[in-house]
Tab-separated table of C-alpha atoms in Angstrom:
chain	number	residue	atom	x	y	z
B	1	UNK	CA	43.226	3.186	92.603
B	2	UNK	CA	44.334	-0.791	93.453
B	3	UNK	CA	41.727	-3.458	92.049
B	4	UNK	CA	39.188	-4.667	94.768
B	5	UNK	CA	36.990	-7.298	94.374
B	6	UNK	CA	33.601	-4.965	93.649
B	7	UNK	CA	36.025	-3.160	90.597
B	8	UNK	CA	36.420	-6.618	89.342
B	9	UNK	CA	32.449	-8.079	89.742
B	10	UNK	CA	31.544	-4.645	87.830
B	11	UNK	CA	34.440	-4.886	84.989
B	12	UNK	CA	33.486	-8.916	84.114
B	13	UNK	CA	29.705	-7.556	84.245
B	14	UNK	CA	30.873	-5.048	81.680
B	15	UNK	CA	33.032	-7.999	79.596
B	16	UNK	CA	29.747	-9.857	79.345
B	17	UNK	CA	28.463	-7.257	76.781
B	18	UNK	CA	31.621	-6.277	75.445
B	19	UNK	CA	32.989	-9.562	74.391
B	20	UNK	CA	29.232	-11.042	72.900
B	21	UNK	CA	29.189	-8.049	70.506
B	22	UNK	CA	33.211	-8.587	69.713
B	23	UNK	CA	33.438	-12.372	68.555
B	24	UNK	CA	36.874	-12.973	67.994
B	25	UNK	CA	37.836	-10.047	69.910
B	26	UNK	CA	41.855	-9.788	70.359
B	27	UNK	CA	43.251	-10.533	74.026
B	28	UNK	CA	45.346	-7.331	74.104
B	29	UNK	CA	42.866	-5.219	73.061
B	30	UNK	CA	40.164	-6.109	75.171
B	31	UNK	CA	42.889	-6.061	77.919
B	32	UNK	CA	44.167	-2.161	77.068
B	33	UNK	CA	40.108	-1.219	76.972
B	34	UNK	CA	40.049	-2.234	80.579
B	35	UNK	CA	42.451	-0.972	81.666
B	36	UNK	CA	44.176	-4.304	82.661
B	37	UNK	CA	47.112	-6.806	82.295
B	38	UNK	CA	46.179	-9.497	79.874
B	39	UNK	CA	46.900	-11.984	82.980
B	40	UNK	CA	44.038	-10.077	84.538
B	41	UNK	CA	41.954	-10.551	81.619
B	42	UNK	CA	42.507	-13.937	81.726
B	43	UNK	CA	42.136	-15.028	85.056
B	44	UNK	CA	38.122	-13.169	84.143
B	45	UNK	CA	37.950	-15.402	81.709
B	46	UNK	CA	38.287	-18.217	83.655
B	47	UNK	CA	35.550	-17.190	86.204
B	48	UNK	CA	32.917	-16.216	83.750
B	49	UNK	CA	31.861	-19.543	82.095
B	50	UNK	CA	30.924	-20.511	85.557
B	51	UNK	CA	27.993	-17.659	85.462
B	52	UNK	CA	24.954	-18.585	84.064
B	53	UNK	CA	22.860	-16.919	81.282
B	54	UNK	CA	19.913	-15.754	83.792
B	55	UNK	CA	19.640	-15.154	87.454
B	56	UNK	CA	17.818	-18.273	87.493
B	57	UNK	CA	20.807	-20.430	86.167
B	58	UNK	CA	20.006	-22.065	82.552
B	59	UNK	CA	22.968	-22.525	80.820
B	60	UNK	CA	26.248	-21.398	81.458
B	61	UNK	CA	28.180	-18.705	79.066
B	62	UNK	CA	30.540	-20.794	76.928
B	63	UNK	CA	33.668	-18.108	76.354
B	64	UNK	CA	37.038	-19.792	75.045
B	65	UNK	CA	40.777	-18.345	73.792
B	66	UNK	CA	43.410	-19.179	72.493
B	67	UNK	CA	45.615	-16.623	74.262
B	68	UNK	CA	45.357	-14.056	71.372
B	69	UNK	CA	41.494	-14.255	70.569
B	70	UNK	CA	38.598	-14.485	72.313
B	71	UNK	CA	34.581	-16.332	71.096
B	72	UNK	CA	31.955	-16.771	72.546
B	73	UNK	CA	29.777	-20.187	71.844
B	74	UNK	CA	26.842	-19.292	72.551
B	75	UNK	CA	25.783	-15.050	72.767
B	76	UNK	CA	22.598	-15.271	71.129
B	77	UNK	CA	21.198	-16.855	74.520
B	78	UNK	CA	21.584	-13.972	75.770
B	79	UNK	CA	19.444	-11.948	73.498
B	80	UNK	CA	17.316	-14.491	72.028
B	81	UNK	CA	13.442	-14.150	71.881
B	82	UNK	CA	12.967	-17.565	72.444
B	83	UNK	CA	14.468	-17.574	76.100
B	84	UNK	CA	12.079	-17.990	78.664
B	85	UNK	CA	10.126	-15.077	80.153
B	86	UNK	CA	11.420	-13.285	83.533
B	87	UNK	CA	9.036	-14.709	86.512
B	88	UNK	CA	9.722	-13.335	89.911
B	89	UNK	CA	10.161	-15.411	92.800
B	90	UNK	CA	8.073	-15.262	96.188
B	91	UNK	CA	11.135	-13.380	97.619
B	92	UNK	CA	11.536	-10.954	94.328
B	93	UNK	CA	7.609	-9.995	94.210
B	94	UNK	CA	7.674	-10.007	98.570
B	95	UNK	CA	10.662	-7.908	98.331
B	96	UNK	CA	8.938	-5.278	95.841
B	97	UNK	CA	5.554	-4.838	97.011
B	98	UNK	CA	6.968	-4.004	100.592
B	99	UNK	CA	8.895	-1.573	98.604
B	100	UNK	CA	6.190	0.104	96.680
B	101	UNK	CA	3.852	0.389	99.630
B	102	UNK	CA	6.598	2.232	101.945
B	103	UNK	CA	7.687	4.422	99.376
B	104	UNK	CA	4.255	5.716	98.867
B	105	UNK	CA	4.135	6.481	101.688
B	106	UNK	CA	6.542	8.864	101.719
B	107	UNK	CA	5.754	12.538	103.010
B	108	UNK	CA	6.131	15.037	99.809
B	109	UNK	CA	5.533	12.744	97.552
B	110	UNK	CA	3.554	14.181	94.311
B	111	UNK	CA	0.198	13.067	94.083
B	112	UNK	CA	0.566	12.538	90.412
B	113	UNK	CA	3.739	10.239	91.315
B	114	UNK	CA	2.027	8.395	94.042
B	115	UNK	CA	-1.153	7.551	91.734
B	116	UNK	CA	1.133	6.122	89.436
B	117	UNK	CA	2.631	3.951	92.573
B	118	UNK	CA	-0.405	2.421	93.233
B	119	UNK	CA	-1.710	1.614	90.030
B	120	UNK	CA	2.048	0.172	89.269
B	121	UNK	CA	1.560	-1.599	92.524
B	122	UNK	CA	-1.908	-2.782	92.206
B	123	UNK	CA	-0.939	-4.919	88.706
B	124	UNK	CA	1.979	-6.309	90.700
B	125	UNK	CA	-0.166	-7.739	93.351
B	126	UNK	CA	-2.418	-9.319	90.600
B	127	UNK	CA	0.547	-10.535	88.918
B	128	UNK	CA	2.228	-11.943	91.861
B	129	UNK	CA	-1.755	-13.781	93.402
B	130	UNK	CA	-1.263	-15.648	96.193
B	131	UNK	CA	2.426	-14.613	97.283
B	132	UNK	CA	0.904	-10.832	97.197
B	133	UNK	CA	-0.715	-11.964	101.008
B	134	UNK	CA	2.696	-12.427	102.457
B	135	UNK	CA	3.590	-8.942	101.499
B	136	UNK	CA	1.055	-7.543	103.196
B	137	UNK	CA	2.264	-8.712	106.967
B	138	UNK	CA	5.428	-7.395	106.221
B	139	UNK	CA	6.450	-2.938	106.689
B	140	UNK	CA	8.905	-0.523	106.190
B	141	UNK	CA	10.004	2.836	108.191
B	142	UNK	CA	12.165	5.395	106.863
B	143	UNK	CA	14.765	6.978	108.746
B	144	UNK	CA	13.866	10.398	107.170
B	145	UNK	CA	10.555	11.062	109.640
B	146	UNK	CA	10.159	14.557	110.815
B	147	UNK	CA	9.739	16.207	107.496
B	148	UNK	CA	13.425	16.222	106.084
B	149	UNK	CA	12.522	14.346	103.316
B	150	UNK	CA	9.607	16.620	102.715
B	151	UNK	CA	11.166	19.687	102.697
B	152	UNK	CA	13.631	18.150	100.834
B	153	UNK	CA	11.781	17.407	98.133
B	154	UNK	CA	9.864	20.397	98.186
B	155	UNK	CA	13.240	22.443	97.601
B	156	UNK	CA	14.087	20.281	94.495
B	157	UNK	CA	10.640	20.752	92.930
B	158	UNK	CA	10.775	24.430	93.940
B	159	UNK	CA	13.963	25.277	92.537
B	160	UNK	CA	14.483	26.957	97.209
B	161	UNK	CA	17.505	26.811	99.619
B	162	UNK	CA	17.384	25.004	102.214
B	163	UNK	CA	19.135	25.948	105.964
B	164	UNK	CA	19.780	22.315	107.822
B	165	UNK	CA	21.321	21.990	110.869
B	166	UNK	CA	23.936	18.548	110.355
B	167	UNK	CA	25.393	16.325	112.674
B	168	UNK	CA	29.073	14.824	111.794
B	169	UNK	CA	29.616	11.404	113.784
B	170	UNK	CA	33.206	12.133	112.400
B	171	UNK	CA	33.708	15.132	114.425
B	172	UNK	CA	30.969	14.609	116.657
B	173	UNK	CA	29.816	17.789	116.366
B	174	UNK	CA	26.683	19.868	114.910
B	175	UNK	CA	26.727	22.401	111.825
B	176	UNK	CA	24.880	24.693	110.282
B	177	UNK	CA	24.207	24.928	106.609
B	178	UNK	CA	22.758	26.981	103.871
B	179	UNK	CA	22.753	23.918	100.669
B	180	UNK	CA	21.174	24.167	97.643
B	181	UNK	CA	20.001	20.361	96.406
B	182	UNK	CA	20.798	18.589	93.404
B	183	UNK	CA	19.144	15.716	93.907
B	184	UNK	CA	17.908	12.753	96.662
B	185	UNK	CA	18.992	9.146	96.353
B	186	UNK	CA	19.257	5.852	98.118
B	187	UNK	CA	21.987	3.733	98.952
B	188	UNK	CA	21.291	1.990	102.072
B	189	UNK	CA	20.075	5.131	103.672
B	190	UNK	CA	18.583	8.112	101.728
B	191	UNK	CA	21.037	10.976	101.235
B	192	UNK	CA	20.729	14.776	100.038
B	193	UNK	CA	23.792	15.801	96.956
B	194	UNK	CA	23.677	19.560	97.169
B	195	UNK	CA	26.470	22.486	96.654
B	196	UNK	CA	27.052	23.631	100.139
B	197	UNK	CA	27.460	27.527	100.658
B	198	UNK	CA	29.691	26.690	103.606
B	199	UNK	CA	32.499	24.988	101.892
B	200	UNK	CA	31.463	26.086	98.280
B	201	UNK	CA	31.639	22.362	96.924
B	202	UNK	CA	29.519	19.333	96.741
B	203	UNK	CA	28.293	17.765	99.951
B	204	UNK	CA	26.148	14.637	100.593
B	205	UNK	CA	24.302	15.122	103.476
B	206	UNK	CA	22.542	11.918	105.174
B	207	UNK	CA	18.583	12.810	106.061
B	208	UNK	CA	19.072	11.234	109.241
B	209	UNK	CA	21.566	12.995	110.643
B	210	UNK	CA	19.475	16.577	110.109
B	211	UNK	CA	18.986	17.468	113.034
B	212	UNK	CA	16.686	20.258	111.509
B	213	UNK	CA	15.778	21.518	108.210
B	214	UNK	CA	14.120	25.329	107.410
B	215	UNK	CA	13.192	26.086	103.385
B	216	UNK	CA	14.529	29.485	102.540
B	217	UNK	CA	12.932	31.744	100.442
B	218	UNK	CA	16.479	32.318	98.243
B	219	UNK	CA	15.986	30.605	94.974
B	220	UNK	CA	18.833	27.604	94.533
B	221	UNK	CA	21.587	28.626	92.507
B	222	UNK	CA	24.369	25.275	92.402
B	223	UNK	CA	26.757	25.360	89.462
B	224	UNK	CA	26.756	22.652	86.922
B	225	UNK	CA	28.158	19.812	88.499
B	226	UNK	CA	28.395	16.453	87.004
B	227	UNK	CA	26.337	13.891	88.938
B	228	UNK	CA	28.585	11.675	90.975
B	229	UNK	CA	28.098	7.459	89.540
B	230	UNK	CA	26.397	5.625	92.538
B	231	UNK	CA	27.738	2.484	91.723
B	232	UNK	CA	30.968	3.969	92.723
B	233	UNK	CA	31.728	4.430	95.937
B	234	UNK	CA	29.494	7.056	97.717
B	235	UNK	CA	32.927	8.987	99.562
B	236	UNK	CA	35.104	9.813	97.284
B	237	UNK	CA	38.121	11.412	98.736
B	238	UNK	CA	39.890	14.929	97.316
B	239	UNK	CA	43.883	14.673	95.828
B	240	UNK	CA	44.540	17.409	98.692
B	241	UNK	CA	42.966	15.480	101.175
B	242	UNK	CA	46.035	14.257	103.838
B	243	UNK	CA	47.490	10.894	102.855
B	244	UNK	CA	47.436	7.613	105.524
B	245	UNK	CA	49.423	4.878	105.435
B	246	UNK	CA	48.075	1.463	106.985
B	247	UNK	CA	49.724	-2.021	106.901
B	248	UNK	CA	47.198	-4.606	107.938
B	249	UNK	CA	47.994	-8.429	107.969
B	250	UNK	CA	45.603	-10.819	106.518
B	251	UNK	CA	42.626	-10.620	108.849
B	252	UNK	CA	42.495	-6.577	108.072
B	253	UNK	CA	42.668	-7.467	104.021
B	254	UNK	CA	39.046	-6.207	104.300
B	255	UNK	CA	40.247	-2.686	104.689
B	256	UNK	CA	40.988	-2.656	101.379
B	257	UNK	CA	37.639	-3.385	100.028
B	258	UNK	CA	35.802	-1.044	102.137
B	259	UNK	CA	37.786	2.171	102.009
B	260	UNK	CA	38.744	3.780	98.820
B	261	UNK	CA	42.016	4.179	98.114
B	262	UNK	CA	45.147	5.118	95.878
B	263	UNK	CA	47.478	1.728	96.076
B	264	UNK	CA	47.135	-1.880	98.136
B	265	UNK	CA	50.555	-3.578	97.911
B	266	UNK	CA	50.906	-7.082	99.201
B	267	UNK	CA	53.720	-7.874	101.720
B	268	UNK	CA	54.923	-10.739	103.350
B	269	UNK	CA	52.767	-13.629	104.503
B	270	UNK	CA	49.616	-12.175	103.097
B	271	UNK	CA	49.445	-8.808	104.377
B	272	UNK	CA	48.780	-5.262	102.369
B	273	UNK	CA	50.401	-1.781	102.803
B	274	UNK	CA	47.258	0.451	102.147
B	275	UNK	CA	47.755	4.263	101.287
B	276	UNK	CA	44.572	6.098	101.392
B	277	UNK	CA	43.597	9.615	101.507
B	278	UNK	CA	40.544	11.196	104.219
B	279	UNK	CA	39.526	14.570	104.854
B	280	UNK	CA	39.881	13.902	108.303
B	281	UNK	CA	42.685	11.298	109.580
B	282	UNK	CA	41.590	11.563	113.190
B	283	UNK	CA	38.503	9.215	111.974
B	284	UNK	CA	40.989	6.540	111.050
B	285	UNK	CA	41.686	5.831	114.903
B	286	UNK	CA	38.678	3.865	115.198
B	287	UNK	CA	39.782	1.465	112.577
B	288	UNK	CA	43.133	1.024	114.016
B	289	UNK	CA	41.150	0.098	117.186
B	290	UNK	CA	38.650	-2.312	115.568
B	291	UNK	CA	41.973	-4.025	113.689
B	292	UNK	CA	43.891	-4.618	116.750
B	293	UNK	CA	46.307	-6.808	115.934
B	294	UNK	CA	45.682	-6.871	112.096
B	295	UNK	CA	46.851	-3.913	111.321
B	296	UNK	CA	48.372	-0.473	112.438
B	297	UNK	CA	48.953	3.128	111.266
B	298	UNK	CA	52.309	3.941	109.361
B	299	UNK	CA	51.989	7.517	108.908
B	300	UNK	CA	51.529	10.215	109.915
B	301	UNK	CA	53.391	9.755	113.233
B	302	UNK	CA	51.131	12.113	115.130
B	303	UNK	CA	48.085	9.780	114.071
B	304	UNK	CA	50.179	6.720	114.643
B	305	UNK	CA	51.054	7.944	117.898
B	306	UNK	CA	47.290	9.360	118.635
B	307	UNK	CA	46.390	5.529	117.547
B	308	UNK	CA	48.428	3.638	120.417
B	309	UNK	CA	47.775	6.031	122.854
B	310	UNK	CA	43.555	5.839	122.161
B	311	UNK	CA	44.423	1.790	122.344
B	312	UNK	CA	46.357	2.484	125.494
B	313	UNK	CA	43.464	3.947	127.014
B	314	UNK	CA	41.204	1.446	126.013
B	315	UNK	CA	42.864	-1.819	127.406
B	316	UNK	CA	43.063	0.255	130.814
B	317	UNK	CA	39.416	0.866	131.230
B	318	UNK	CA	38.795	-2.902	129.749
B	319	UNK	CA	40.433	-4.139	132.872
B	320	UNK	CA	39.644	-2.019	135.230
């Protein structure tokens, strides 16, 4: 899969441990445990000094080579006990609190869990005084109201099946469902990972697009599965899935950081040829539409062809 620019924020986050507990660590091998070029490497290397040693700034990481080795002038600031202690800012402790007090909130929540909430919450506004009072005009609504998230989390403590009735904005269309859950999470919404019995594989279902939910008495049964990393990205298409090919120019080079994919190569005058794989290729007409003159579909024909004829359409309502 081509390098994007969140792959290359979370590999120098990674060389910022790796290299302070390899002084003198050799270019080519730090390169090959990558999984780069050693001009890659480099051009990291030139970025990270800029970085400093806490989110508050302080001093900045002082990395050097020589082309074949690699120090590090100053690690221990890193790790030292004499660096100064974390303090949040009025935005950090704001940005918490609100945080806490929605999530406990939450329907289904244990009680045991949401004691422990408040009590965590409670020393927070003590530690945070007087910046604790802006919190307090500020709130939070979930998108999973109605119980979903309830019944979700009921099925997970319960071990229960769950019927759900789904909505697809992909094929605009309603489904019905028997999952069994794996686990919730967050990442900009909150989400469901369960095995679906419909397709017999891994699903992530998004709690605001059930449309209804019904616990089942059958106990949940999902095979071991290995628990997807969230820092990846949360679609991660299948090597059978149908293969797209779309050229964009350089306002579209955005495409390419948004949508995973298999290979990005550059053309002329700052463009990229992007092949990427999707479960369902009749999606990719709305970002053919939103590119306009950016970019276009290569292949497959049909959804090259389905692509103009969608823009067609659209240009003739726009002026009538």
């Amino acid at each position: 899969m081509a390098t994007n620019a969140i792959d290359q924020t979370r590999r120098m986050l990674s060389l910022v441990t790796y290299l302070r507990d390899r002084p003198g660590a050799r270019v080519e091998e730090v390169a090959r445990a990558f999984g780069i070029t050693e001009d890659e490497l480099i051009s990291d290397l030139d970025v990270l000094p800029m970085c400093g040693t806490s989110f508050r700034g302080g001093d900045l990481l002082e990395i050097d080579t020589d082309g074949e080795r690699i120090w590090w002038r100053n690690a221990d600031a890193l790790g030292s006990d004499s660096a100064q202690p974390l303090r949040l800012a009025a935005d950090e402790a704001t940005a918490l609190l609100v945080a806490a007090r929605a999530v406990a909130t939450l329907p289904g929540l244990r009680e045991s869990d949401r004691d422990a909430l408040r009590s965590a919450t409670a020393k927070l506004e003590e530690a945070a005084g007087e910046m604790a009072g802006a919190s307090s005009r500020l709130s939070v609504t979930f998108e999973s109201e109605g119980g979903v998230f309830a019944a979700v989390d009921r099925a997970l403590a319960e071990r229960r099946r769950l019927w759900i009735r789904y909505y697809s904005p992909a094929r605009d269309a309603l489904s019905d469902r028997e999952i069994d859950p794996v686990r919730l999470f967050a990442v900009g919404h909150t989400y469901v990972e369960a095995w679906c019995r419909r397709s017999e594989a891994r699903r992530t279902f998004r709690l605001d697009r059930v449309a209804a939910i019904e616990l089942l008495d059958e106990p949940a049964d999902p095979p071991p599965v290995e628990l997807r990393d969230l820092s990846e990205e949360l679609v991660q298409p299948a090597a059978e899935d149908p293969e797209v090919v779309v050229e964009v120019g350089p306002g579209g080079r955005w495409v390419a950081e948004y949508y995973p994919h298999d290979t990005a190569e550059e053309l002329p005058e700052g463009g990229l040829r992007i092949t990427l794989r999707t479960p369902d290729p009749a999606s990719l007409r709305r970002l053919a539409l939103r590119l306009g003159g950016d970019g276009r579909i290569i292949a497959p024909a049909e959804l090259a062809d389905s692509a103009r004829e969608a823009a067609r359409r659209a240009l003739a309502a726009y002026g009538e």
